GROMACS .gro file of C-alpha atoms in nm:
model
  207
    1MET     CA    1   1.517  -0.210  -2.223
    2ARG     CA    2   1.866  -0.063  -2.193
    3PHE     CA    3   2.155  -0.294  -2.283
    4ARG     CA    4   2.346  -0.411  -1.974
    5MET     CA    5   2.725  -0.432  -1.991
    6THR     CA    6   2.753  -0.606  -1.652
    7PRO     CA    7   2.563  -0.888  -1.483
    8ARG     CA    8   2.315  -0.795  -1.213
    9GLU     CA    9   2.266  -0.938  -0.866
   10THR     CA   10   1.955  -1.159  -0.869
   11GLY     CA   11   1.916  -1.230  -0.495
   12PHE     CA   12   1.714  -0.912  -0.443
   13HIS     CA   13   1.436  -1.049  -0.662
   14ASP     CA   14   1.397  -1.354  -0.440
   15LEU     CA   15   1.384  -1.136  -0.130
   16PHE     CA   16   1.117  -0.908  -0.276
   17ALA     CA   17   0.912  -1.213  -0.376
   18ALA     CA   18   0.949  -1.355  -0.024
   19ALA     CA   19   0.837  -1.024   0.129
   20ALA     CA   20   0.529  -1.015  -0.094
   21ASP     CA   21   0.442  -1.378  -0.017
   22ASN     CA   22   0.466  -1.297   0.353
   23ILE     CA   23   0.232  -1.001   0.304
   24LEU     CA   24  -0.016  -1.236   0.137
   25THR     CA   25   0.006  -1.459   0.444
   26GLY     CA   26  -0.070  -1.155   0.659
   27SER     CA   27  -0.371  -1.059   0.450
   28LYS     CA   28  -0.511  -1.412   0.490
   29LEU     CA   29  -0.474  -1.377   0.866
   30LEU     CA   30  -0.680  -1.058   0.844
   31LEU     CA   31  -0.950  -1.257   0.665
   32GLU     CA   32  -0.940  -1.512   0.948
   33LEU     CA   33  -0.996  -1.229   1.192
   34LEU     CA   34  -1.344  -1.169   1.052
   35GLY     CA   35  -1.597  -1.364   1.252
   36SER     CA   36  -1.342  -1.508   1.497
   37ASP     CA   37  -1.400  -1.498   1.872
   38ALA     CA   38  -1.174  -1.334   2.131
   39GLU     CA   39  -0.965  -1.647   2.185
   40GLY     CA   40  -0.926  -1.702   1.812
   41ARG     CA   41  -0.824  -1.341   1.761
   42ALA     CA   42  -0.546  -1.368   2.018
   43GLU     CA   43  -0.407  -1.671   1.835
   44ILE     CA   44  -0.433  -1.491   1.501
   45ALA     CA   45  -0.248  -1.196   1.652
   46GLU     CA   46   0.037  -1.427   1.755
   47ARG     CA   47   0.065  -1.565   1.403
   48MET     CA   48   0.048  -1.214   1.258
   49ARG     CA   49   0.326  -1.104   1.491
   50ALA     CA   50   0.540  -1.394   1.369
   51ALA     CA   51   0.469  -1.296   1.008
   52GLU     CA   52   0.562  -0.935   1.084
   53HIS     CA   53   0.893  -1.052   1.235
   54ALA     CA   54   0.957  -1.264   0.926
   55GLY     CA   55   0.893  -0.955   0.714
   56ASP     CA   56   1.142  -0.758   0.923
   57ASP     CA   57   1.401  -1.031   0.868
   58THR     CA   58   1.349  -1.012   0.492
   59THR     CA   59   1.377  -0.632   0.495
   60HIS     CA   60   1.701  -0.649   0.693
   61ALA     CA   61   1.832  -0.910   0.447
   62VAL     CA   62   1.765  -0.668   0.160
   63TYR     CA   63   1.949  -0.388   0.342
   64HIS     CA   64   2.241  -0.617   0.426
   65GLN     CA   65   2.271  -0.735   0.068
   66LEU     CA   66   2.241  -0.378  -0.057
   67ASN     CA   67   2.531  -0.271   0.164
   68SER     CA   68   2.748  -0.561   0.048
   69SER     CA   69   2.665  -0.565  -0.325
   70PHE     CA   70   2.857  -0.371  -0.584
   71ILE     CA   71   2.612  -0.453  -0.863
   72THR     CA   72   2.234  -0.426  -0.815
   73PRO     CA   73   1.943  -0.508  -1.048
   74PHE     CA   74   1.820  -0.146  -1.041
   75ASP     CA   75   1.893   0.177  -0.856
   76ARG     CA   76   2.003   0.133  -0.496
   77GLU     CA   77   1.763   0.401  -0.373
   78ASP     CA   78   1.473   0.221  -0.540
   79ILE     CA   79   1.572  -0.110  -0.381
   80TYR     CA   80   1.579   0.054  -0.039
   81ARG     CA   81   1.247   0.231  -0.102
   82LEU     CA   82   1.070  -0.084  -0.228
   83ALA     CA   83   1.190  -0.291   0.068
   84ALA     CA   84   1.080  -0.025   0.317
   85ARG     CA   85   0.737   0.014   0.159
   86LEU     CA   86   0.675  -0.360   0.151
   87ASP     CA   87   0.768  -0.365   0.519
   88ASP     CA   88   0.519  -0.083   0.588
   89ILE     CA   89   0.231  -0.295   0.461
   90MET     CA   90   0.310  -0.576   0.704
   91ASP     CA   91   0.352  -0.331   0.991
   92PHE     CA   92   0.007  -0.178   0.935
   93MET     CA   93  -0.166  -0.516   0.907
   94GLU     CA   94  -0.001  -0.638   1.227
   95GLU     CA   95  -0.096  -0.316   1.405
   96ALA     CA   96  -0.461  -0.352   1.304
   97VAL     CA   97  -0.488  -0.705   1.441
   98ASP     CA   98  -0.305  -0.610   1.759
   99LEU     CA   99  -0.543  -0.319   1.819
  100VAL     CA  100  -0.848  -0.543   1.779
  101VAL     CA  101  -0.709  -0.771   2.050
  102LEU     CA  102  -0.582  -0.496   2.282
  103TYR     CA  103  -0.907  -0.300   2.263
  104ARG     CA  104  -1.111  -0.619   2.315
  105ILE     CA  105  -1.340  -0.536   2.026
  106ASP     CA  106  -1.648  -0.757   2.040
  107GLU     CA  107  -1.775  -0.691   1.690
  108LEU     CA  108  -1.610  -0.511   1.402
  109PRO     CA  109  -1.835  -0.258   1.227
  110PRO     CA  110  -1.988  -0.334   0.885
  111GLY     CA  111  -1.743  -0.236   0.615
  112VAL     CA  112  -1.427  -0.364   0.781
  113ASP     CA  113  -1.479  -0.689   0.592
  114GLN     CA  114  -1.470  -0.488   0.267
  115GLN     CA  115  -1.149  -0.315   0.376
  116ILE     CA  116  -0.985  -0.650   0.446
  117GLN     CA  117  -1.106  -0.803   0.119
  118VAL     CA  118  -0.950  -0.512  -0.070
  119LEU     CA  119  -0.623  -0.564   0.117
  120ASN     CA  120  -0.627  -0.935   0.039
  121ARG     CA  121  -0.674  -0.869  -0.332
  122ALA     CA  122  -0.395  -0.610  -0.330
  123ALA     CA  123  -0.173  -0.865  -0.155
  124GLU     CA  124  -0.248  -1.127  -0.419
  125LEU     CA  125  -0.159  -0.884  -0.696
  126THR     CA  126   0.161  -0.777  -0.522
  127ALA     CA  127   0.272  -1.138  -0.470
  128GLU     CA  128   0.204  -1.209  -0.837
  129ALA     CA  129   0.390  -0.896  -0.949
  130MET     CA  130   0.718  -0.920  -0.759
  131PRO     CA  131   0.869  -1.206  -0.967
  132HIS     CA  132   0.814  -0.995  -1.280
  133LEU     CA  133   1.072  -0.743  -1.156
  134ARG     CA  134   1.334  -0.980  -1.302
  135THR     CA  135   1.221  -0.889  -1.654
  136MET     CA  136   1.034  -0.562  -1.587
  137GLU     CA  137   0.754  -0.699  -1.805
  138ASN     CA  138   0.380  -0.756  -1.752
  139LEU     CA  139   0.356  -0.511  -1.462
  140THR     CA  140   0.136  -0.232  -1.600
  141GLU     CA  141  -0.192  -0.399  -1.509
  142TYR     CA  142  -0.059  -0.461  -1.159
  143TRP     CA  143  -0.006  -0.098  -1.066
  144ILE     CA  144  -0.324   0.015  -1.244
  145GLU     CA  145  -0.533  -0.237  -1.050
  146VAL     CA  146  -0.368  -0.161  -0.714
  147ASN     CA  147  -0.437   0.209  -0.766
  148ARG     CA  148  -0.800   0.123  -0.845
  149LEU     CA  149  -0.820  -0.086  -0.529
  150GLU     CA  150  -0.679   0.199  -0.322
  151ASN     CA  151  -0.952   0.428  -0.456
  152GLN     CA  152  -1.206   0.164  -0.358
  153ALA     CA  153  -1.049   0.142  -0.012
  154ASP     CA  154  -1.083   0.520   0.024
  155ARG     CA  155  -1.455   0.501  -0.047
  156VAL     CA  156  -1.505   0.216   0.199
  157HIS     CA  157  -1.308   0.407   0.462
  158ARG     CA  158  -1.522   0.718   0.423
  159ARG     CA  159  -1.840   0.515   0.456
  160LEU     CA  160  -1.704   0.347   0.765
  161LEU     CA  161  -1.625   0.679   0.930
  162ALA     CA  162  -1.972   0.808   0.846
  163HIS     CA  163  -2.122   0.495   1.000
  164LEU     CA  164  -1.918   0.533   1.320
  165PHE     CA  165  -2.004   0.898   1.372
  166THR     CA  166  -2.368   0.904   1.262
  167ASN     CA  167  -2.506   0.561   1.347
  168GLY     CA  168  -2.558   0.631   1.718
  169ALA     CA  169  -2.471   0.273   1.810
  170TYR     CA  170  -2.132   0.353   1.961
  171ASP     CA  171  -2.022   0.560   2.258
  172ALA     CA  172  -1.733   0.806   2.228
  173VAL     CA  173  -1.467   0.566   2.355
  174GLU     CA  174  -1.580   0.288   2.121
  175ILE     CA  175  -1.578   0.528   1.827
  176MET     CA  176  -1.221   0.628   1.909
  177LYS     CA  177  -1.109   0.264   1.925
  178LEU     CA  178  -1.283   0.158   1.605
  179LYS     CA  179  -1.169   0.467   1.417
  180GLN     CA  180  -0.807   0.388   1.497
  181ILE     CA  181  -0.848   0.035   1.361
  182VAL     CA  182  -1.018   0.138   1.036
  183ASP     CA  183  -0.762   0.418   0.991
  184VAL     CA  184  -0.474   0.170   1.020
  185LEU     CA  185  -0.640  -0.058   0.765
  186GLU     CA  186  -0.669   0.242   0.534
  187GLU     CA  187  -0.298   0.310   0.585
  188ALA     CA  188  -0.231  -0.047   0.475
  189ALA     CA  189  -0.425   0.018   0.154
  190ASP     CA  190  -0.222   0.335   0.099
  191ALA     CA  191   0.097   0.137   0.156
  192PHE     CA  192   0.002  -0.110  -0.119
  193GLU     CA  193  -0.038   0.186  -0.355
  194HIS     CA  194   0.302   0.321  -0.250
  195VAL     CA  195   0.459  -0.015  -0.342
  196ALA     CA  196   0.281  -0.015  -0.679
  197ASN     CA  197   0.392   0.341  -0.748
  198THR     CA  198   0.750   0.246  -0.661
  199VAL     CA  199   0.738  -0.048  -0.900
  200GLU     CA  200   0.600   0.178  -1.173
  201SER     CA  201   0.883   0.425  -1.116
  202ILE     CA  202   1.142   0.147  -1.134
  203VAL     CA  203   1.001   0.011  -1.460
  204VAL     CA  204   0.990   0.358  -1.616
  205LYS     CA  205   1.351   0.424  -1.519
  206GLU     CA  206   1.471   0.090  -1.651
  207SER     CA  207   1.281   0.100  -1.981
   0.00000   0.00000   0.00000
């Protein structure tokens, strides 16, 4: 670790931890979505929307602090990038739930539960990892595991698409609706990997 001649602003660490905790809340709402009825899904969507707004508030707080801070814990561009990528995760999860409600999906196809379980595990790892940015230690396993989970999500996504297009159980309109939902969930998995890659880049730069 390079020797620091000046103190660093620590408020960013709390904001990143808050953003990750909020993402974990969102991933738990996705889990609730599985097996819920139409009325329950609408209520889950409302709570997810509130969580997404809370995530936006945290992202804006990072940007505001970045614009008003002379000293930062690591590169300003990396702070901006990490905040934006954490925000992306929440946006994709909220979009997926909203689409399920808007499209009035009766039953999610087999495999969506696996997508959501992967996202929940990635959220747990991300929430555990963010506090370690203070010391830049004990983070290697985090980004390795999130990358592994993203590979798993890719495989689940491909199987889901194959099921939608070859099963014969869905008409063309239903396929289009379901494909959009599973694609957005896949984008959420990609977004978790982008966060992990950003953290890895930060640690490498600061070591």
